[in-house]
PDB file of C-alpha atoms in Angstrom:
ATOM      1  CA  UNK A  40      93.124 110.695 113.121  1.00  0.00           C
ATOM      2  CA  UNK A  41      93.045 108.928 109.761  1.00  0.00           C
ATOM      3  CA  UNK A  42      92.579 105.185 109.208  1.00  0.00           C
ATOM      4  CA  UNK A  43      95.462 105.046 106.745  1.00  0.00           C
ATOM      5  CA  UNK A  44      98.248 107.199 105.351  1.00  0.00           C
ATOM      6  CA  UNK A  45      97.740 105.798 101.848  1.00  0.00           C
ATOM      7  CA  UNK A  46      95.862 108.892 100.664  1.00  0.00           C
ATOM      8  CA  UNK A  47      98.932 111.063 101.204  1.00  0.00           C
ATOM      9  CA  UNK A  48     101.233 111.235  98.207  1.00  0.00           C
ATOM     10  CA  UNK A  49     104.960 111.305  99.006  1.00  0.00           C
ATOM     11  CA  UNK A  50     106.834 114.264  97.570  1.00  0.00           C
ATOM     12  CA  UNK A  51     110.572 114.099  97.072  1.00  0.00           C
ATOM     13  CA  UNK A  52     112.238 117.297  98.208  1.00  0.00           C
ATOM     14  CA  UNK A  53     115.259 118.399  96.212  1.00  0.00           C
ATOM     15  CA  UNK A  54     118.049 120.697  97.249  1.00  0.00           C
ATOM     16  CA  UNK A  55     121.378 120.882  99.015  1.00  0.00           C
ATOM     17  CA  UNK A  56     121.224 118.925 102.283  1.00  0.00           C
ATOM     18  CA  UNK A  57     120.540 120.729 105.547  1.00  0.00           C
ATOM     19  CA  UNK A  58     122.715 119.520 108.407  1.00  0.00           C
ATOM     20  CA  UNK A  59     122.809 120.079 112.148  1.00  0.00           C
ATOM     21  CA  UNK A  60     126.251 121.186 113.295  1.00  0.00           C
ATOM     22  CA  UNK A  61     128.055 120.188 116.466  1.00  0.00           C
ATOM     23  CA  UNK A  62     127.000 123.454 118.108  1.00  0.00           C
ATOM     24  CA  UNK A  63     123.328 122.686 117.352  1.00  0.00           C
ATOM     25  CA  UNK A  64     122.887 125.078 114.428  1.00  0.00           C
ATOM     26  CA  UNK A  65     121.500 124.495 110.944  1.00  0.00           C
ATOM     27  CA  UNK A  66     123.535 125.104 107.822  1.00  0.00           C
ATOM     28  CA  UNK A  67     123.662 123.941 104.240  1.00  0.00           C
ATOM     29  CA  UNK A  68     126.064 121.091 103.576  1.00  0.00           C
ATOM     30  CA  UNK A  69     129.401 122.355 102.273  1.00  0.00           C
ATOM     31  CA  UNK A  70     130.925 120.685  99.216  1.00  0.00           C
ATOM     32  CA  UNK A  71     134.356 120.736 100.827  1.00  0.00           C
ATOM     33  CA  UNK A  72     133.119 118.081 103.284  1.00  0.00           C
ATOM     34  CA  UNK A  73     131.889 115.780 100.518  1.00  0.00           C
ATOM     35  CA  UNK A  74     134.921 113.484 100.328  1.00  0.00           C
ATOM     36  CA  UNK A  75     134.964 113.039 104.105  1.00  0.00           C
ATOM     37  CA  UNK A  76     131.288 112.101 104.054  1.00  0.00           C
ATOM     38  CA  UNK A  77     131.758 109.629 101.213  1.00  0.00           C
ATOM     39  CA  UNK A  78     134.671 107.921 102.949  1.00  0.00           C
ATOM     40  CA  UNK A  79     132.589 107.668 106.118  1.00  0.00           C
ATOM     41  CA  UNK A  80     129.693 106.059 104.246  1.00  0.00           C
ATOM     42  CA  UNK A  81     132.016 103.692 102.403  1.00  0.00           C
ATOM     43  CA  UNK A  82     133.223 102.465 105.781  1.00  0.00           C
ATOM     44  CA  UNK A  83     129.693 101.886 107.064  1.00  0.00           C
ATOM     45  CA  UNK A  84     128.396 100.179 103.915  1.00  0.00           C
ATOM     46  CA  UNK A  85     131.587  98.449 102.791  1.00  0.00           C
ATOM     47  CA  UNK A  86     129.784  95.092 102.784  1.00  0.00           C
ATOM     48  CA  UNK A  87     126.619  96.487 101.178  1.00  0.00           C
ATOM     49  CA  UNK A  88     127.578  97.853  97.743  1.00  0.00           C
ATOM     50  CA  UNK A  89     123.958  97.597  96.589  1.00  0.00           C
ATOM     51  CA  UNK A  90     123.054 100.188  99.231  1.00  0.00           C
ATOM     52  CA  UNK A  91     126.207 102.294  98.967  1.00  0.00           C
ATOM     53  CA  UNK A  92     126.125 102.996  95.228  1.00  0.00           C
ATOM     54  CA  UNK A  93     122.646 104.577  95.003  1.00  0.00           C
ATOM     55  CA  UNK A  94     123.204 106.402  98.296  1.00  0.00           C
ATOM     56  CA  UNK A  95     126.348 108.075  96.959  1.00  0.00           C
ATOM     57  CA  UNK A  96     124.482 108.856  93.757  1.00  0.00           C
ATOM     58  CA  UNK A  97     121.688 110.573  95.678  1.00  0.00           C
ATOM     59  CA  UNK A  98     124.243 112.624  97.612  1.00  0.00           C
ATOM     60  CA  UNK A  99     125.843 113.795  94.365  1.00  0.00           C
ATOM     61  CA  UNK A 100     122.436 114.786  92.972  1.00  0.00           C
ATOM     62  CA  UNK A 101     121.613 116.758  96.121  1.00  0.00           C
ATOM     63  CA  UNK A 102     124.989 118.463  96.418  1.00  0.00           C
ATOM     64  CA  UNK A 103     124.971 119.536  92.768  1.00  0.00           C
ATOM     65  CA  UNK A 104     121.312 120.589  92.714  1.00  0.00           C
ATOM     66  CA  UNK A 105     120.730 123.815  90.824  1.00  0.00           C
ATOM     67  CA  UNK A 106     117.680 126.017  90.564  1.00  0.00           C
ATOM     68  CA  UNK A 107     114.775 126.342  92.975  1.00  0.00           C
ATOM     69  CA  UNK A 108     114.965 124.196  96.087  1.00  0.00           C
ATOM     70  CA  UNK A 109     112.067 122.487  97.818  1.00  0.00           C
ATOM     71  CA  UNK A 110     114.242 121.593 100.790  1.00  0.00           C
ATOM     72  CA  UNK A 111     113.324 124.413 103.142  1.00  0.00           C
ATOM     73  CA  UNK A 112     110.724 125.695 105.571  1.00  0.00           C
ATOM     74  CA  UNK A 113     108.536 127.428 102.943  1.00  0.00           C
ATOM     75  CA  UNK A 114     107.944 124.326 100.811  1.00  0.00           C
ATOM     76  CA  UNK A 115     107.681 121.981 103.797  1.00  0.00           C
ATOM     77  CA  UNK A 116     105.117 124.250 105.441  1.00  0.00           C
ATOM     78  CA  UNK A 117     103.043 124.434 102.250  1.00  0.00           C
ATOM     79  CA  UNK A 118     103.089 120.642 101.946  1.00  0.00           C
ATOM     80  CA  UNK A 119     102.243 119.984 105.599  1.00  0.00           C
ATOM     81  CA  UNK A 120      99.303 122.381 105.748  1.00  0.00           C
ATOM     82  CA  UNK A 121      97.823 121.721 102.304  1.00  0.00           C
ATOM     83  CA  UNK A 122      94.655 120.194 103.812  1.00  0.00           C
ATOM     84  CA  UNK A 123      94.207 122.784 106.601  1.00  0.00           C
ATOM     85  CA  UNK A 124      94.868 120.365 109.457  1.00  0.00           C
ATOM     86  CA  UNK A 125      97.402 120.276 112.270  1.00  0.00           C
ATOM     87  CA  UNK A 126      99.974 117.732 111.095  1.00  0.00           C
ATOM     88  CA  UNK A 127     101.586 115.058 113.216  1.00  0.00           C
ATOM     89  CA  UNK A 128     104.936 114.085 111.721  1.00  0.00           C
ATOM     90  CA  UNK A 129     105.850 110.400 111.889  1.00  0.00           C
ATOM     91  CA  UNK A 130     109.464 109.280 111.532  1.00  0.00           C
ATOM     92  CA  UNK A 131     111.236 105.951 111.767  1.00  0.00           C
ATOM     93  CA  UNK A 132     114.325 106.171 113.989  1.00  0.00           C
ATOM     94  CA  UNK A 133     114.294 109.805 112.947  1.00  0.00           C
ATOM     95  CA  UNK A 134     115.725 111.646 115.940  1.00  0.00           C
ATOM     96  CA  UNK A 135     117.981 113.800 113.768  1.00  0.00           C
ATOM     97  CA  UNK A 136     115.171 114.486 111.275  1.00  0.00           C
ATOM     98  CA  UNK A 137     112.975 115.777 114.089  1.00  0.00           C
ATOM     99  CA  UNK A 138     115.744 118.002 115.441  1.00  0.00           C
ATOM    100  CA  UNK A 139     116.268 119.577 112.019  1.00  0.00           C
ATOM    101  CA  UNK A 140     112.545 120.128 111.402  1.00  0.00           C
ATOM    102  CA  UNK A 141     112.182 121.748 114.829  1.00  0.00           C
ATOM    103  CA  UNK A 142     115.110 124.026 114.034  1.00  0.00           C
ATOM    104  CA  UNK A 143     113.297 125.186 110.892  1.00  0.00           C
ATOM    105  CA  UNK A 144     110.687 126.690 113.255  1.00  0.00           C
ATOM    106  CA  UNK A 145     107.632 125.747 111.214  1.00  0.00           C
ATOM    107  CA  UNK A 146     104.596 126.832 113.263  1.00  0.00           C
ATOM    108  CA  UNK A 147     101.481 124.706 113.684  1.00  0.00           C
ATOM    109  CA  UNK A 148     102.973 121.201 113.827  1.00  0.00           C
ATOM    110  CA  UNK A 149     100.944 119.351 116.460  1.00  0.00           C
ATOM    111  CA  UNK A 150     103.411 116.645 117.405  1.00  0.00           C
ATOM    112  CA  UNK A 151     106.194 114.284 116.367  1.00  0.00           C
ATOM    113  CA  UNK A 152     105.917 110.507 116.671  1.00  0.00           C
ATOM    114  CA  UNK A 153     108.820 108.147 116.139  1.00  0.00           C
ATOM    115  CA  UNK A 154     108.779 104.443 115.319  1.00  0.00           C
ATOM    116  CA  UNK A 155     111.564 102.086 116.343  1.00  0.00           C
ATOM    117  CA  UNK A 156     111.996  98.319 116.474  1.00  0.00           C
ATOM    118  CA  UNK A 157     113.958  97.088 119.460  1.00  0.00           C
ATOM    119  CA  UNK A 158     114.841  93.850 121.213  1.00  0.00           C
ATOM    120  CA  UNK A 159     114.200  94.649 124.880  1.00  0.00           C
ATOM    121  CA  UNK A 160     115.938  91.543 126.206  1.00  0.00           C
ATOM    122  CA  UNK A 161     118.593  91.321 123.479  1.00  0.00           C
ATOM    123  CA  UNK A 162     117.250  87.889 122.520  1.00  0.00           C
ATOM    124  CA  UNK A 163     116.372  88.610 118.860  1.00  0.00           C
ATOM    125  CA  UNK A 164     112.683  89.018 119.730  1.00  0.00           C
ATOM    126  CA  UNK A 165     111.687  92.451 118.494  1.00  0.00           C
ATOM    127  CA  UNK A 166     108.986  94.895 119.514  1.00  0.00           C
ATOM    128  CA  UNK A 167     107.611  97.684 117.361  1.00  0.00           C
ATOM    129  CA  UNK A 168     107.424 100.855 119.445  1.00  0.00           C
ATOM    130  CA  UNK A 169     105.615 104.144 118.915  1.00  0.00           C
ATOM    131  CA  UNK A 170     107.098 107.022 120.894  1.00  0.00           C
ATOM    132  CA  UNK A 171     105.956 110.586 121.526  1.00  0.00           C
ATOM    133  CA  UNK A 172     109.117 112.548 120.753  1.00  0.00           C
ATOM    134  CA  UNK A 173     108.051 115.587 122.799  1.00  0.00           C
ATOM    135  CA  UNK A 174     108.350 113.715 126.097  1.00  0.00           C
ATOM    136  CA  UNK A 175     109.933 110.404 125.014  1.00  0.00           C
ATOM    137  CA  UNK A 176     106.810 108.600 126.229  1.00  0.00           C
ATOM    138  CA  UNK A 177     106.121 105.102 124.937  1.00  0.00           C
ATOM    139  CA  UNK A 178     102.647 105.197 123.394  1.00  0.00           C
ATOM    140  CA  UNK A 179     102.443 101.603 122.226  1.00  0.00           C
ATOM    141  CA  UNK A 180     104.597  98.501 121.929  1.00  0.00           C
ATOM    142  CA  UNK A 181     103.802  95.263 120.115  1.00  0.00           C
ATOM    143  CA  UNK A 182     105.928  92.164 119.618  1.00  0.00           C
ATOM    144  CA  UNK A 183     106.451  91.421 115.921  1.00  0.00           C
ATOM    145  CA  UNK A 184     108.561  88.291 116.122  1.00  0.00           C
ATOM    146  CA  UNK A 185     112.047  86.814 116.045  1.00  0.00           C
ATOM    147  CA  UNK A 186     114.905  87.780 113.735  1.00  0.00           C
ATOM    148  CA  UNK A 187     118.360  86.259 113.875  1.00  0.00           C
ATOM    149  CA  UNK A 188     120.771  89.172 113.610  1.00  0.00           C
ATOM    150  CA  UNK A 189     123.465  91.037 115.499  1.00  0.00           C
ATOM    151  CA  UNK A 190     122.319  94.091 117.405  1.00  0.00           C
ATOM    152  CA  UNK A 191     119.197  95.115 119.272  1.00  0.00           C
ATOM    153  CA  UNK A 192     117.521  97.229 116.587  1.00  0.00           C
ATOM    154  CA  UNK A 193     115.982  96.517 113.197  1.00  0.00           C
ATOM    155  CA  UNK A 194     116.407  99.013 110.403  1.00  0.00           C
ATOM    156  CA  UNK A 195     113.523 100.367 108.365  1.00  0.00           C
ATOM    157  CA  UNK A 196     113.610  97.696 105.660  1.00  0.00           C
ATOM    158  CA  UNK A 197     114.006  94.836 108.139  1.00  0.00           C
ATOM    159  CA  UNK A 198     111.013  96.088 110.107  1.00  0.00           C
ATOM    160  CA  UNK A 199     108.908  96.601 107.005  1.00  0.00           C
ATOM    161  CA  UNK A 200     109.693  93.171 105.576  1.00  0.00           C
ATOM    162  CA  UNK A 201     108.532  91.516 108.804  1.00  0.00           C
ATOM    163  CA  UNK A 202     105.162  93.253 108.626  1.00  0.00           C
ATOM    164  CA  UNK A 203     104.332  93.594 104.951  1.00  0.00           C
ATOM    165  CA  UNK A 204     104.536  91.328 101.918  1.00  0.00           C
ATOM    166  CA  UNK A 205     103.172  93.843  99.414  1.00  0.00           C
ATOM    167  CA  UNK A 206     105.140  94.430  96.256  1.00  0.00           C
ATOM    168  CA  UNK A 207     105.698  98.152  96.693  1.00  0.00           C
ATOM    169  CA  UNK A 208     107.066 100.051  93.723  1.00  0.00           C
ATOM    170  CA  UNK A 209     110.303 101.206  95.329  1.00  0.00           C
ATOM    171  CA  UNK A 210     113.820 101.849  94.099  1.00  0.00           C
ATOM    172  CA  UNK A 211     116.451 101.221  96.772  1.00  0.00           C
ATOM    173  CA  UNK A 212     116.964 101.559 100.524  1.00  0.00           C
ATOM    174  CA  UNK A 213     117.696 105.096 101.733  1.00  0.00           C
ATOM    175  CA  UNK A 214     116.033 106.614  98.701  1.00  0.00           C
ATOM    176  CA  UNK A 215     113.740 109.223 100.319  1.00  0.00           C
ATOM    177  CA  UNK A 216     110.650 107.965  98.493  1.00  0.00           C
ATOM    178  CA  UNK A 217     111.361 104.370  99.510  1.00  0.00           C
ATOM    179  CA  UNK A 218     111.855 105.361 103.141  1.00  0.00           C
ATOM    180  CA  UNK A 219     108.551 107.250 103.181  1.00  0.00           C
ATOM    181  CA  UNK A 220     106.714 104.330 101.555  1.00  0.00           C
ATOM    182  CA  UNK A 221     108.070 101.885 104.138  1.00  0.00           C
ATOM    183  CA  UNK A 222     107.355 104.254 107.048  1.00  0.00           C
ATOM    184  CA  UNK A 223     103.776 104.787 105.859  1.00  0.00           C
ATOM    185  CA  UNK A 224     103.269 101.039 105.628  1.00  0.00           C
ATOM    186  CA  UNK A 225     104.614 100.427 109.143  1.00  0.00           C
ATOM    187  CA  UNK A 226     102.507 103.226 110.608  1.00  0.00           C
ATOM    188  CA  UNK A 227      99.406 101.882 108.861  1.00  0.00           C
ATOM    189  CA  UNK A 228     100.133  98.571 110.594  1.00  0.00           C
ATOM    190  CA  UNK A 229     100.267 100.362 113.952  1.00  0.00           C
ATOM    191  CA  UNK A 230      97.018 102.203 113.233  1.00  0.00           C
ATOM    192  CA  UNK A 231      95.278  98.878 112.590  1.00  0.00           C
ATOM    193  CA  UNK A 232      96.730  97.349 115.764  1.00  0.00           C
ATOM    194  CA  UNK A 233      95.932 100.298 118.032  1.00  0.00           C
ATOM    195  CA  UNK A 234      92.785 101.552 116.209  1.00  0.00           C
ATOM    196  CA  UNK A 235      92.472 105.145 114.974  1.00  0.00           C
ATOM    197  CA  UNK A 236      90.190 106.285 117.806  1.00  0.00           C
ATOM    198  CA  UNK A 237      92.438 104.878 120.538  1.00  0.00           C
ATOM    199  CA  UNK A 238      95.553 106.346 118.943  1.00  0.00           C
ATOM    200  CA  UNK A 239      93.802 109.719 118.787  1.00  0.00           C
ATOM    201  CA  UNK A 240      92.982 109.529 122.502  1.00  0.00           C
ATOM    202  CA  UNK A 241      96.538 108.482 123.362  1.00  0.00           C
ATOM    203  CA  UNK A 242      98.013 111.384 121.405  1.00  0.00           C
ATOM    204  CA  UNK A 243      95.652 113.872 123.065  1.00  0.00           C
ATOM    205  CA  UNK A 244      96.830 112.790 126.523  1.00  0.00           C
ATOM    206  CA  UNK A 245     100.516 113.374 125.806  1.00  0.00           C
TER     207      UNK A 245
END
């Protein structure tokens, strides 16, 4: 168990998006569904044009990607096992990400951990939670403070901004590199709170 994820360099995977269908199968995103997707996103982010514009731009780049793709099991496997260790994949509210990665059937992944920030009593006091995805077991929970907002969950940026004041070199929310940078930072916070040795023991028990 490492003391920090800072030594790992994020790599942006490029290629047509992989989606999980309603019947629980993987397929490449079809261009004919693009307008429906864009209208859906415009509805969600209608009050956040600063988020919507780059997100739509990233979708266009992915959909129109040509040439070799790094968005697939071969590249992901090479990246994960580059240092000859058994990787543990950490996501932030990444239930769908985990489902897709599992469907890719990449052998040798030790475990999946997911981070979420939730107000247990719906009183705007939020706890940072680390969950073992394999059995949905809560590994650790720590209160990180009060935020006045609607809803019981904080998104990735809201969580990060409560914990870290570093001036990360990021582009925009929902850019894959930004999301990885924020997730790494949050997980580093958890490692410091729990301690690497204790986290290792906790993960071994699950």
